[in-house]
Tab-separated table of C-alpha atoms and ligand atoms in Angstrom:
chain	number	residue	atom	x	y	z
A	1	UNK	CA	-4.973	-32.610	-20.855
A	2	UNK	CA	-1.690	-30.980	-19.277
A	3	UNK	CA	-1.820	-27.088	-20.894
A	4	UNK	CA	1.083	-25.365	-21.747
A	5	UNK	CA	1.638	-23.349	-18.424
A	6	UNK	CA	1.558	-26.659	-16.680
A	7	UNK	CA	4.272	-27.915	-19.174
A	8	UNK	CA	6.439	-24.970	-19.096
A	9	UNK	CA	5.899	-24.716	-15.237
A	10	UNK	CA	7.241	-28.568	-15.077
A	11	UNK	CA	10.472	-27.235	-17.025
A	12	UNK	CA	10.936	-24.153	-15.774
A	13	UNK	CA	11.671	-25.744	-12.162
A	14	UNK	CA	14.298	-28.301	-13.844
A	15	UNK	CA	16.344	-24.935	-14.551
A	16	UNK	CA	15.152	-21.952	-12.467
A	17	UNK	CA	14.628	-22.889	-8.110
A	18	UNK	CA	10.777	-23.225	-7.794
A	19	UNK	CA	10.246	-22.371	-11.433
A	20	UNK	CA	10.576	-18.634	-10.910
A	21	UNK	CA	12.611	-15.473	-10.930
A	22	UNK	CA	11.008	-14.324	-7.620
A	23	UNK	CA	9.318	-16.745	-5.056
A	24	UNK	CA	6.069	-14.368	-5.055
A	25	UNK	CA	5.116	-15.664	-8.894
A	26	UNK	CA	5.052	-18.830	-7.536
A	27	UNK	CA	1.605	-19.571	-6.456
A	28	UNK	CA	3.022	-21.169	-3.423
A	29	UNK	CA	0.218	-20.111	-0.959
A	30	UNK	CA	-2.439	-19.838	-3.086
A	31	UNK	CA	-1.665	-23.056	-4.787
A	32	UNK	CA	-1.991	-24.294	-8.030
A	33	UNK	CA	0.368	-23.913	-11.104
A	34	UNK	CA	1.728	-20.058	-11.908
A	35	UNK	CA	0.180	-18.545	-14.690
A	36	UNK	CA	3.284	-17.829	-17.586
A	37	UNK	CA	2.083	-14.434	-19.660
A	38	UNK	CA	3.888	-13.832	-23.018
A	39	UNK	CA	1.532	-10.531	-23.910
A	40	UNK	CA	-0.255	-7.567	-22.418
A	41	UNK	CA	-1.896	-4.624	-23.546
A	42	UNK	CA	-3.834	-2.455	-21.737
A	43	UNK	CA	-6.154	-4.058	-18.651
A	44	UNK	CA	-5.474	-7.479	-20.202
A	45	UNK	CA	-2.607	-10.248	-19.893
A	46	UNK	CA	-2.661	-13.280	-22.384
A	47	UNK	CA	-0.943	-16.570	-21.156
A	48	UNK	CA	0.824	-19.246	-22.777
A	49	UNK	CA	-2.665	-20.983	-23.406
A	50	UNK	CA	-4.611	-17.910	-24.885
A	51	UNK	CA	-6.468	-17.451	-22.232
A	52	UNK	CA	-6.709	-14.159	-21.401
A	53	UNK	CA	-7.314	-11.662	-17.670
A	54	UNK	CA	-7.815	-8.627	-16.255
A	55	UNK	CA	-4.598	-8.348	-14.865
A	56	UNK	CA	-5.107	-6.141	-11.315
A	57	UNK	CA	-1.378	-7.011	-10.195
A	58	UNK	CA	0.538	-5.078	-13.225
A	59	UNK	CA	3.757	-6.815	-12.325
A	60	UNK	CA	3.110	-5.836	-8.616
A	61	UNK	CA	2.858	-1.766	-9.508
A	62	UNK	CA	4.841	-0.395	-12.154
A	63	UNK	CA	2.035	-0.972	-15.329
A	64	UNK	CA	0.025	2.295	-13.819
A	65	UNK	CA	-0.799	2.797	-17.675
A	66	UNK	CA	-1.722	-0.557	-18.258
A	67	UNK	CA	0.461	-2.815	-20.248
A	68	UNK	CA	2.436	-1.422	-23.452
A	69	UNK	CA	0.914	1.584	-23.289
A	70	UNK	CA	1.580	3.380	-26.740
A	71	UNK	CA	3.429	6.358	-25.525
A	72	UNK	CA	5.825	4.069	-23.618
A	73	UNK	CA	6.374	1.742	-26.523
A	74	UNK	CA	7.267	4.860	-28.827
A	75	UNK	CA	9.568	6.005	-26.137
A	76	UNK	CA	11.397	3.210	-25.694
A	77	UNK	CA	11.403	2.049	-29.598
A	78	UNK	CA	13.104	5.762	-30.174
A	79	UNK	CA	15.705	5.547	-27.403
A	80	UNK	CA	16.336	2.188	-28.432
A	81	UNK	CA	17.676	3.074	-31.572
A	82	UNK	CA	20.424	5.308	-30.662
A	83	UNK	CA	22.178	2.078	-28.177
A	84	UNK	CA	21.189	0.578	-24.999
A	85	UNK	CA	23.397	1.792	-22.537
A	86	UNK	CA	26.694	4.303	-21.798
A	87	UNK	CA	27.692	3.831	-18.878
A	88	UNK	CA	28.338	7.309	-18.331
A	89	UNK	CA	26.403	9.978	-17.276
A	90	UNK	CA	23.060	10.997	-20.356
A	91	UNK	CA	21.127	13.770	-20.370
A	92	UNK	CA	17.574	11.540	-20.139
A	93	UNK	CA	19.190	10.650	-16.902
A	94	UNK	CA	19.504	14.461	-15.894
A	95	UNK	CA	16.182	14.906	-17.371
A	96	UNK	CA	14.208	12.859	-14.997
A	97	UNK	CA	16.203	13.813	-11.887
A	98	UNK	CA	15.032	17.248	-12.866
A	99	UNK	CA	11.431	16.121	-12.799
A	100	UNK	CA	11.280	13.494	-9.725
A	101	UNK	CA	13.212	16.424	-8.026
A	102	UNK	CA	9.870	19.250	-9.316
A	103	UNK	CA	7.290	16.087	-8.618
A	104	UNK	CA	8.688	15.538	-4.803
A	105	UNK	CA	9.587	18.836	-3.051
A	106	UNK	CA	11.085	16.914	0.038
A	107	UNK	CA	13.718	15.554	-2.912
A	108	UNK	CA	16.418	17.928	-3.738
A	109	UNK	CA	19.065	15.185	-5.137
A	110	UNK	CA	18.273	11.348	-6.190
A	111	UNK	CA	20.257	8.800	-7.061
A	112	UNK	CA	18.925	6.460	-9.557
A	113	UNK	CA	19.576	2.599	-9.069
A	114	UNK	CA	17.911	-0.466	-11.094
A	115	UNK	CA	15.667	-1.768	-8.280
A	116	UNK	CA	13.966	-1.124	-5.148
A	117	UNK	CA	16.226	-3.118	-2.907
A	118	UNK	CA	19.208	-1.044	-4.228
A	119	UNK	CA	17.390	1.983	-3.256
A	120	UNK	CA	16.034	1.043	-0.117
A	121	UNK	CA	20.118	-0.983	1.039
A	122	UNK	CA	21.531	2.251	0.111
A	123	UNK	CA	19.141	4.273	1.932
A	124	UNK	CA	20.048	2.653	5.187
A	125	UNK	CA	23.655	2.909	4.085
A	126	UNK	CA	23.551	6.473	3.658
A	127	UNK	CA	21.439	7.200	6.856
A	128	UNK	CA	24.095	5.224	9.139
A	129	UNK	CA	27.275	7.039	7.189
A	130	UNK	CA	25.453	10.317	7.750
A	131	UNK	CA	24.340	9.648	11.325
A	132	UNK	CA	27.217	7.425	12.326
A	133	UNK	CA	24.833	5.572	14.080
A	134	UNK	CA	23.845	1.455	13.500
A	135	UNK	CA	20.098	1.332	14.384
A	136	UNK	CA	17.640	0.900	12.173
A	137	UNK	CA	13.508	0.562	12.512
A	138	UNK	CA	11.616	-1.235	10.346
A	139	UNK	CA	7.690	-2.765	10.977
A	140	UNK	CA	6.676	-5.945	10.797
A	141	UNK	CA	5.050	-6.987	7.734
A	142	UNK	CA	6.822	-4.384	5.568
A	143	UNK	CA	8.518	-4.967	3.050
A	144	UNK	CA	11.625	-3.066	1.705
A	145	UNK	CA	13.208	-5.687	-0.815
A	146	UNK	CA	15.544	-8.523	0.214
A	147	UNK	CA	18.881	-6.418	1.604
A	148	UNK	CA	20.226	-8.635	4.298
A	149	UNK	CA	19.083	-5.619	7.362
A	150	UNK	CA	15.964	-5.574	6.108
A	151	UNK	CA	15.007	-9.420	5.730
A	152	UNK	CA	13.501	-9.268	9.172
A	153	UNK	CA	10.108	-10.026	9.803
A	154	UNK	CA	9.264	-8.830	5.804
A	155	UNK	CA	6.315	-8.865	4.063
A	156	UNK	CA	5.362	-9.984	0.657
A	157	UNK	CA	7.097	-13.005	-1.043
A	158	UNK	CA	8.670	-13.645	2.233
A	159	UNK	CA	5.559	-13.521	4.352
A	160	UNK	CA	3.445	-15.401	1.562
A	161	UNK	CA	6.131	-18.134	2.215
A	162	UNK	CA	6.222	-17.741	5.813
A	163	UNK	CA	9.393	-17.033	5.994
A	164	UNK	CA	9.566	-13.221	7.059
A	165	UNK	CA	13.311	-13.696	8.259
A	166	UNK	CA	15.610	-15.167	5.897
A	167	UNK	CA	17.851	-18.096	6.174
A	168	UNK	CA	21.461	-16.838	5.440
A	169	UNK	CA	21.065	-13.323	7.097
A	170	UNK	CA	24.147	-13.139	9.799
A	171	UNK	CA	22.662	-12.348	13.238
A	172	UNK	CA	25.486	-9.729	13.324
A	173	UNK	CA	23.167	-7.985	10.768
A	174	UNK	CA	19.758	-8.054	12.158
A	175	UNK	CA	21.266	-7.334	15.299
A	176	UNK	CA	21.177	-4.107	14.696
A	177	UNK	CA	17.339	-3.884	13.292
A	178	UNK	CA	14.773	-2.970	15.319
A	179	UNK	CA	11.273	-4.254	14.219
A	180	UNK	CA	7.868	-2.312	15.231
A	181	UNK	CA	4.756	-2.415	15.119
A	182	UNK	CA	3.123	-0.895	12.116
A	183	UNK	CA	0.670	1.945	13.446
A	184	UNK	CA	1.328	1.242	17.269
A	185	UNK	CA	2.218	4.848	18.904
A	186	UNK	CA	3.110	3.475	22.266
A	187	UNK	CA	5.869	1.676	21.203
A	188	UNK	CA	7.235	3.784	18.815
A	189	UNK	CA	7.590	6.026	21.257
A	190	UNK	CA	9.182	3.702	24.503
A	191	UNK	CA	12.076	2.807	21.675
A	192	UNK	CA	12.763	6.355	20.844
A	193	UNK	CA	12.550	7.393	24.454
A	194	UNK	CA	14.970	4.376	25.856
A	195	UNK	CA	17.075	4.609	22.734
A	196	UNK	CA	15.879	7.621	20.535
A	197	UNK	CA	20.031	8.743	19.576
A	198	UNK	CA	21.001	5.718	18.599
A	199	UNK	CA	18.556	5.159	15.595
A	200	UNK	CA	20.272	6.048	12.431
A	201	UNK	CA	17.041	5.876	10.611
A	202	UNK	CA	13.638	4.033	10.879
A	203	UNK	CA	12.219	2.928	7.652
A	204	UNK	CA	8.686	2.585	6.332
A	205	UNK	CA	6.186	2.335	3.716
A	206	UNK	CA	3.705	5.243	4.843
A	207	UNK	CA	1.151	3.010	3.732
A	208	UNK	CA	1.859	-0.922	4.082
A	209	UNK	CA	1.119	-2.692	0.619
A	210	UNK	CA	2.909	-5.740	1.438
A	211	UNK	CA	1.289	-7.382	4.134
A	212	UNK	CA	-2.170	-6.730	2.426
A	213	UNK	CA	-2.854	-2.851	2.097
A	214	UNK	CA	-3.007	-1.531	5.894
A	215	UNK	CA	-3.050	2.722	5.707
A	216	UNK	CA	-1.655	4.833	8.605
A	217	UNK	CA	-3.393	5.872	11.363
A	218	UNK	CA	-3.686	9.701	11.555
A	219	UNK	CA	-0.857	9.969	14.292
A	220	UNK	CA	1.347	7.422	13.223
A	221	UNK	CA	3.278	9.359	10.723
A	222	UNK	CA	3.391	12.445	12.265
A	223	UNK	CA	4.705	11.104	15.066
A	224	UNK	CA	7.730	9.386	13.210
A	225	UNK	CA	8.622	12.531	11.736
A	226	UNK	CA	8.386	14.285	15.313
A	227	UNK	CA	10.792	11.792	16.631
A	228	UNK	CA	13.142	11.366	13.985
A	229	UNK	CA	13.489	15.568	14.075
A	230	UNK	CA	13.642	15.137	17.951
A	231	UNK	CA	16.360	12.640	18.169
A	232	UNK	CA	18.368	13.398	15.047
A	233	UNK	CA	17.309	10.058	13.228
A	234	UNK	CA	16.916	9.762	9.460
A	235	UNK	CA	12.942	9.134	8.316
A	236	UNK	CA	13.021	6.860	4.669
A	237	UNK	CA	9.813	6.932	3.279
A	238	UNK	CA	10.116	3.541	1.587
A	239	UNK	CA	7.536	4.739	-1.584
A	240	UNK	CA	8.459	2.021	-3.780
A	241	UNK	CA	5.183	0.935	-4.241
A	242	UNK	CA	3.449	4.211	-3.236
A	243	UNK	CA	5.324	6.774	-5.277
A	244	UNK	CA	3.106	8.016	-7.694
A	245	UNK	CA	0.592	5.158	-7.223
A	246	UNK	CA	-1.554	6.720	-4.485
A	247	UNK	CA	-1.075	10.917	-6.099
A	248	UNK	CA	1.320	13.007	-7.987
A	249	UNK	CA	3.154	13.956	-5.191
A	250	UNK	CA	3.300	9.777	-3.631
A	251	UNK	CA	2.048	8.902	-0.283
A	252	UNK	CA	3.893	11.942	1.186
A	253	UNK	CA	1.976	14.340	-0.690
A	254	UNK	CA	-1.252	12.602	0.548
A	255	UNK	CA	-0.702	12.420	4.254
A	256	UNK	CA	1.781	15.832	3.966
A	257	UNK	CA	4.536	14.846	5.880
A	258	UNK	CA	8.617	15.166	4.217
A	259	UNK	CA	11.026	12.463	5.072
A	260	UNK	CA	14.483	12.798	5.010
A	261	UNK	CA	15.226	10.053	2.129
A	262	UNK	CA	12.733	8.653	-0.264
A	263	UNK	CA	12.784	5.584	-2.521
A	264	UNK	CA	10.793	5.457	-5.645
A	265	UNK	CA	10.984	2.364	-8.076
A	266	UNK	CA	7.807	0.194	-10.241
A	267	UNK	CA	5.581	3.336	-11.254
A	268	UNK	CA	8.735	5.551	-12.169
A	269	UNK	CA	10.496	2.320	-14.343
A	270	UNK	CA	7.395	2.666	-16.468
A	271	UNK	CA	8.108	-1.194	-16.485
A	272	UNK	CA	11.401	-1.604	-16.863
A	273	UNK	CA	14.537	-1.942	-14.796
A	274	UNK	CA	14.670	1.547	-12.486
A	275	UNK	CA	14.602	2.806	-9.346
A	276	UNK	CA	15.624	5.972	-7.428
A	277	UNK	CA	16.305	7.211	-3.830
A	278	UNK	CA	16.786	10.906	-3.180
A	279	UNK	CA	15.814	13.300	-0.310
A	280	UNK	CA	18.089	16.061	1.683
A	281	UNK	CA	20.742	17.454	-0.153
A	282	UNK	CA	23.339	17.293	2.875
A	283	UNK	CA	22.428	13.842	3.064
A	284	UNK	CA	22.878	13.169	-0.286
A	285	UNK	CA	26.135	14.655	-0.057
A	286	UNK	CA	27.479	12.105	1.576
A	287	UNK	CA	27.404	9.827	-1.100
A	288	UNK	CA	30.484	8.666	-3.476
A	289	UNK	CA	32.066	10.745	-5.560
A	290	UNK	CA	30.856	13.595	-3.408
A	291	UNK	CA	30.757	12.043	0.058
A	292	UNK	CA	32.682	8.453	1.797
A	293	UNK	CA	28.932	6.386	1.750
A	294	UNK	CA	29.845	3.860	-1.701
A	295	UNK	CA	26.543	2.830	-3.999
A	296	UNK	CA	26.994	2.065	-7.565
A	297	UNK	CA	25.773	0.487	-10.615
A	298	UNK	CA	27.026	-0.500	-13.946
A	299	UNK	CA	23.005	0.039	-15.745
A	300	UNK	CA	21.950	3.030	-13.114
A	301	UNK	CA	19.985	5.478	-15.118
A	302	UNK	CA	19.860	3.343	-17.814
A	303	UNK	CA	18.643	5.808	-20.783
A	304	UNK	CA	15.982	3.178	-21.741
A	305	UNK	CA	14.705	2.488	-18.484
A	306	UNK	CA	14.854	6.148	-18.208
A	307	UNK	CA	12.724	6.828	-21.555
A	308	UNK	CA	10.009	4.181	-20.513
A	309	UNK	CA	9.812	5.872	-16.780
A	310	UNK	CA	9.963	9.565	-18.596
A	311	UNK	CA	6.826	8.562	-20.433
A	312	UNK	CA	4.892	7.321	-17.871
A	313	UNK	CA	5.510	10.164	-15.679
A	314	UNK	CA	4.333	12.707	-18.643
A	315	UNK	CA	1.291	10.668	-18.822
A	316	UNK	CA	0.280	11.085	-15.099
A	317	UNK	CA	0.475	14.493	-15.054
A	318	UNK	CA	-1.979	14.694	-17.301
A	319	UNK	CA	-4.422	16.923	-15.194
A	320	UNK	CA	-7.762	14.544	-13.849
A	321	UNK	CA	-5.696	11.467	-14.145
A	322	UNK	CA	-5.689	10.406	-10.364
A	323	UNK	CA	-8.565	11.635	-9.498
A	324	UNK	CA	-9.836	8.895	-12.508
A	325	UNK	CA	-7.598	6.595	-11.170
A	326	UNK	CA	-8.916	6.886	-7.699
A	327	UNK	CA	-12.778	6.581	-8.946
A	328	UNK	CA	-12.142	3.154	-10.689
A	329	UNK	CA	-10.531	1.653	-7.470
A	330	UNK	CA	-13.129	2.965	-5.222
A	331	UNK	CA	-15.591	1.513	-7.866
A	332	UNK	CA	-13.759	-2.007	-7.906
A	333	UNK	CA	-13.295	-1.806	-3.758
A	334	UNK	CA	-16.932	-0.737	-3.344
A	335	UNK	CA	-18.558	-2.954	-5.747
A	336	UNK	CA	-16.640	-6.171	-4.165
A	337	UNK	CA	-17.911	-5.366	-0.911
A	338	UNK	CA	-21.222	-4.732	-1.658
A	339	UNK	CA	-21.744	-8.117	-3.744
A	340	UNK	CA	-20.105	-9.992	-0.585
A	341	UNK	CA	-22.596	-8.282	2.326
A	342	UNK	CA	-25.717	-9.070	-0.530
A	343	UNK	CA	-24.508	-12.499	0.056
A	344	UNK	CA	-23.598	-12.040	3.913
A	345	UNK	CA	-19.690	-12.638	3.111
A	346	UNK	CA	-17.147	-11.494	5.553
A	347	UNK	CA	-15.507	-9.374	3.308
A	348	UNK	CA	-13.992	-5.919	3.613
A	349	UNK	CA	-11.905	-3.714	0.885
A	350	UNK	CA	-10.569	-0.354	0.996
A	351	UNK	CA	-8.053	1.702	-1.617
A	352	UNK	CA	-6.091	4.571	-2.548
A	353	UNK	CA	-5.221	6.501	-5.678
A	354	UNK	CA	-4.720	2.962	-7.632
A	355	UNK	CA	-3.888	0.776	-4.894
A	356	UNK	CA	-6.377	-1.562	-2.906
A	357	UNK	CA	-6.755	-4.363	-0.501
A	358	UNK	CA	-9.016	-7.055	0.035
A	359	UNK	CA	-9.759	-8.262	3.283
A	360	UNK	CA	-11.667	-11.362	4.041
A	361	UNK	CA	-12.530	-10.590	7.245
A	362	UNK	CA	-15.664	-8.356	8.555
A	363	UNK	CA	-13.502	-5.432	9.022
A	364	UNK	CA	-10.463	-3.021	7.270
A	365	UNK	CA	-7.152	-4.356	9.139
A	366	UNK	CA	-4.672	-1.555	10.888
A	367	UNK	CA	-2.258	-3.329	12.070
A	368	UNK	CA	-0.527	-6.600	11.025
A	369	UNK	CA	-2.039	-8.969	13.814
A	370	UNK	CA	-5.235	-7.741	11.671
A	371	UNK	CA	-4.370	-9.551	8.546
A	372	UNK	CA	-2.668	-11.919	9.979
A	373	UNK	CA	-6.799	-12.779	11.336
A	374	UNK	CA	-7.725	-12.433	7.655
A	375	UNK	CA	-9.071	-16.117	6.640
A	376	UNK	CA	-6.232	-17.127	4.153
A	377	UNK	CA	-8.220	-20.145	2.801
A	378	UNK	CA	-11.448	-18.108	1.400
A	379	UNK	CA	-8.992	-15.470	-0.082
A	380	UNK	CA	-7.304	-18.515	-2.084
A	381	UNK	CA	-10.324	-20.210	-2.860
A	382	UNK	CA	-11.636	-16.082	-4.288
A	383	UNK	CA	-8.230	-16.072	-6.071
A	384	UNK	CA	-8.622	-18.793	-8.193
A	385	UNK	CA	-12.072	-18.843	-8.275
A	386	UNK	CA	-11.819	-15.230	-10.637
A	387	UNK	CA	-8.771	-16.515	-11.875
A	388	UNK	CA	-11.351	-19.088	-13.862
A	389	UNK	CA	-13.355	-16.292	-14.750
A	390	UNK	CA	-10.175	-14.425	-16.233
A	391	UNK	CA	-9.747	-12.333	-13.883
A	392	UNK	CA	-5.886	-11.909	-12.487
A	393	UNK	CA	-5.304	-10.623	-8.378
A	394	UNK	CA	-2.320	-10.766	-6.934
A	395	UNK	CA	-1.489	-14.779	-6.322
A	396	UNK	CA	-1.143	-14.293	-2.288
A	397	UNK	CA	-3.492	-12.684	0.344
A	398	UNK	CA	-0.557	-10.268	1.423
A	399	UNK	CA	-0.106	-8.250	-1.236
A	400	UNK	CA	-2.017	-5.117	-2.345
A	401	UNK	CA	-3.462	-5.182	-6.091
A	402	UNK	CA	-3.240	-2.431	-8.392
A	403	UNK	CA	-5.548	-0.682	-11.259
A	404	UNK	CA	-4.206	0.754	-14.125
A	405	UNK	CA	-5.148	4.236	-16.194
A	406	UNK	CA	-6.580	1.071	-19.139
A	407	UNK	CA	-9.173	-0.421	-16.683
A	408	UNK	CA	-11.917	1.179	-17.772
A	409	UNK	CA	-15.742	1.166	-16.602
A	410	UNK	CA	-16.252	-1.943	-18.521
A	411	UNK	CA	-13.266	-3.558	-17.565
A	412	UNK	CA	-14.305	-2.664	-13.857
A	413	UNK	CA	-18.350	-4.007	-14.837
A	414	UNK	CA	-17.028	-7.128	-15.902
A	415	UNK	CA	-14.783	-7.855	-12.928
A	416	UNK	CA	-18.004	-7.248	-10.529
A	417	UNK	CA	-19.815	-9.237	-12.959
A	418	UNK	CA	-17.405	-12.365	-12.313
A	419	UNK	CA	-17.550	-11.178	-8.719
A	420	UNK	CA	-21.203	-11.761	-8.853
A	421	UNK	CA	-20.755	-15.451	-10.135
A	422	UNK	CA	-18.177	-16.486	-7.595
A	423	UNK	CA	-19.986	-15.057	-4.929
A	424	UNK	CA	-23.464	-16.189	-5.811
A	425	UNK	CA	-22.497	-19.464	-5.441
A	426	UNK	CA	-19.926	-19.192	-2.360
A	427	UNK	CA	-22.013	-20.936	0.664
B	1	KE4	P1	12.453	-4.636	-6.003
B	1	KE4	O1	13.865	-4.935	-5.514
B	1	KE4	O2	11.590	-5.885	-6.074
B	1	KE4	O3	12.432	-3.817	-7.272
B	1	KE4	O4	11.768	-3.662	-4.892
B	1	KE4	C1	11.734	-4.085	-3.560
B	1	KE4	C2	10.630	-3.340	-2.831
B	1	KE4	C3	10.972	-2.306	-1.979
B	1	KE4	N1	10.030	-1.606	-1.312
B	1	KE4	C4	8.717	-1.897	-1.451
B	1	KE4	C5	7.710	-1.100	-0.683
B	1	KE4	C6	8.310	-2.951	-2.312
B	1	KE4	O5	6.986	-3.242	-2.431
B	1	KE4	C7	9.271	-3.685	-3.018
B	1	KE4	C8	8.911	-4.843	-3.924
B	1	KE4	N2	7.530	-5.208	-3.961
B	1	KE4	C9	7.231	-6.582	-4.294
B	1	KE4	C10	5.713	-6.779	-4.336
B	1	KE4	N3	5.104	-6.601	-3.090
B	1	KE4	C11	7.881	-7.012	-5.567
B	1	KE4	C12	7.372	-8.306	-6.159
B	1	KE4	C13	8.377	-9.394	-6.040
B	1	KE4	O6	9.077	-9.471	-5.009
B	1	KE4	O7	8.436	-10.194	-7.009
């Protein structure tokens, strides 16, 4: 009997290209038909045919309260009332400048935009008008959004499709990209070395969550912020994904290093439409009105955006939170493992805060050639194997997965529990 999410699937793709609003959704490498939601609440998603999950994906980061979290809801039902948007400047918007500005030290103006790829394209616009240099570094695998100069060897959707360099994407653009290794020293430091003063600014998430999860090695941030210092280059932390997911004070607060520009987006939306870049304040300067580097945005700061983000980042300062946070992931990371060794499994995880990655594969991957050994096919046939037994990862074996302040103990029990069946049974 074809179910509803196969039917709407078979019309969504007359009207929207490969039935989705971003190629990642699609189930394309894992295979199968995408899974259409129409309610959340908490740890749990419901889709179109009742069935319901543990959702561990949380719309890829933002839901770190879970889904409609009640403070959220009553934030945004308020602000609702009073209009949806200006257009001109509101104090909400000053509001939570104020706080990302207390919450980040190494921020001392931000700019707020309505996704990540407008933070990230104007953070390499900014870095090249302030440097007046072209060159940018980026690492394979990582993932910055889908801004022409950044399309380049990419991670997520575009490495789940296998397409890490986009079609469309003028050579005249990616000319001037430079693409790295993720945690390899050596050549970091050879580029900087043959061509350290012409790098307007290298790029990176400080820990990779979009070709898997892959963490830094201890020297490999340091040493970009040594280099970019040396050579006058701008360092973006890329925290998209990271900010506020991994501590209160994002992945730069965990490995203590300050970039010159940082981009924040998911986690600070609360869910909805919002995202931020902000760093150096003579940087920052350069931007229009103030400076000749143009960004704009007819919903930036969007006061109901801005309520739903405002909420969430209330609620995780509430004192213990991460450290809870942290203790359910480990939980989830450690538990997987140990059910895959009890049934001699190659099979590997590893987290922080409320981010983790799971690694088919005997060890944790550093380095992109490391997942890129990870065996694909046994992640897929894991992925839909708990996706029968409700429970939701992220549909593609290059993307980190994310637990939410609502997974509880019990939600966490009854994900190993389902672990335990698949498993059992995997030979
Ligand atoms: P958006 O333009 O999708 O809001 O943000 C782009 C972006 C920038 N930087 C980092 C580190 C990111 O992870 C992202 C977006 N992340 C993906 C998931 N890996 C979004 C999911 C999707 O593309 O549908």
């Amino acid at each position: 009997m074809t179910s509803l999410n196969q039917k709407l699937f078979q019309r969504s793709q007359e009207f929207i290209p490969g039935g989705v609003n971003s190629p990642v959704r699609a189930f394309k490498s894992v295979g199968g038909t995408p899974v259409f939601f129409k309610q959340g609440k908490g740890a749990y998603v419901w889709d179109a045919d009742n069935k319901s999950y543990i959702d561990y994906v949380g719309s890829w980061g933002p839901l770190i309260l879970g889904h409609a979290h009640p403070e959220v809801i009553k934030a945004v039902q308020n602000k609702i009332k009073d209009g949806l948007t200006f257009g001109a400047p509101t104090e909400a918007e000053l509001e939570i400048a104020e706080l990302l500005c207390k919450l980040v030290p190494s921020i001392e103006q931000v700019r707020l935009v309505s996704s990540g790829t407008e933070a990230t394209m104007t953070a390499i616009r900014l870095a090249r008008g302030y440097t007046g240099r072209n060159r940018i570094i980026k690492f394979e695998g990582c993932y910055h959004g889908h801004d022409d100069a950044l399309l380049v060897k990419a991670g997520s959707g575009a490495l789940t499709l296998g397409c890490p360099s986009s079609a469309g994407v003028p050579a005249e653009v990616t000319n001037s990209t430079t693409v790295l290794n993720f945690n390899d020293l050596e050549e970091l430091e050879q580029i900087f070395s043959k061509a350290g003063r012409e790098v307007a600014a290298v790029i990176v998430e400080p820990v990779a969550g979009n070709m898997n999860f892959v963490t830094p090695n201890p020297k490999f941030l340091p040493a970009l912020r040594e280099l970019c210092t040396k050579y006058g280059s701008v360092l973006i932390f890329d925290e998209v994904m990271t900010g506020f997911r991994v501590g209160l004070g994002c992945a730069q607060g965990v490995y203590n290093i300050k970039p010159d520009l940082t981009t924040l987006g998911k986690v600070i939306g609360g869910g909805m439409p919002m995202a931020a870049f902000g760093g150096k304040r003579e940087i920052m300067q350069c931007l229009a009105p103030v400076g000749s580097v143009y960004q704009a945005g007819t919903l930036s700061g969007n006061p109901i955006a801005v309520s739903a983000g405002l909420a969430t980042l209330q609620m995780v300062q509430t004192p213990g939170f991460y450290e809870k946070l942290t203790s359910s992931t480990q939980q989830l990371t450690n538990g997987l493992t140990g059910i895959a060794k009890k049934y001699e499994i190659p099979f590997c995880a590893q987290s922080l805060g409320g981010m983790f990655g799971l690694y088919f594969r005997g060890d944790i991957p550093s380095s992109y050639a490391e997942v890129m050994e990870c065996d694909v096919e046994s992640f897929n046939r894991f992925f839909h194997a708990m996706l029968e037994e409700g429970i939701y990862f992220a549909p593609s074996s290059f993307e980190a997965g994310f637990v939410s302040s609502a997974h509880s103990d019990m939600v966490i029990r009854k994900t190993l529990q389902a672990a335990e069946r698949v498993f059992s049974t995997w030979k």
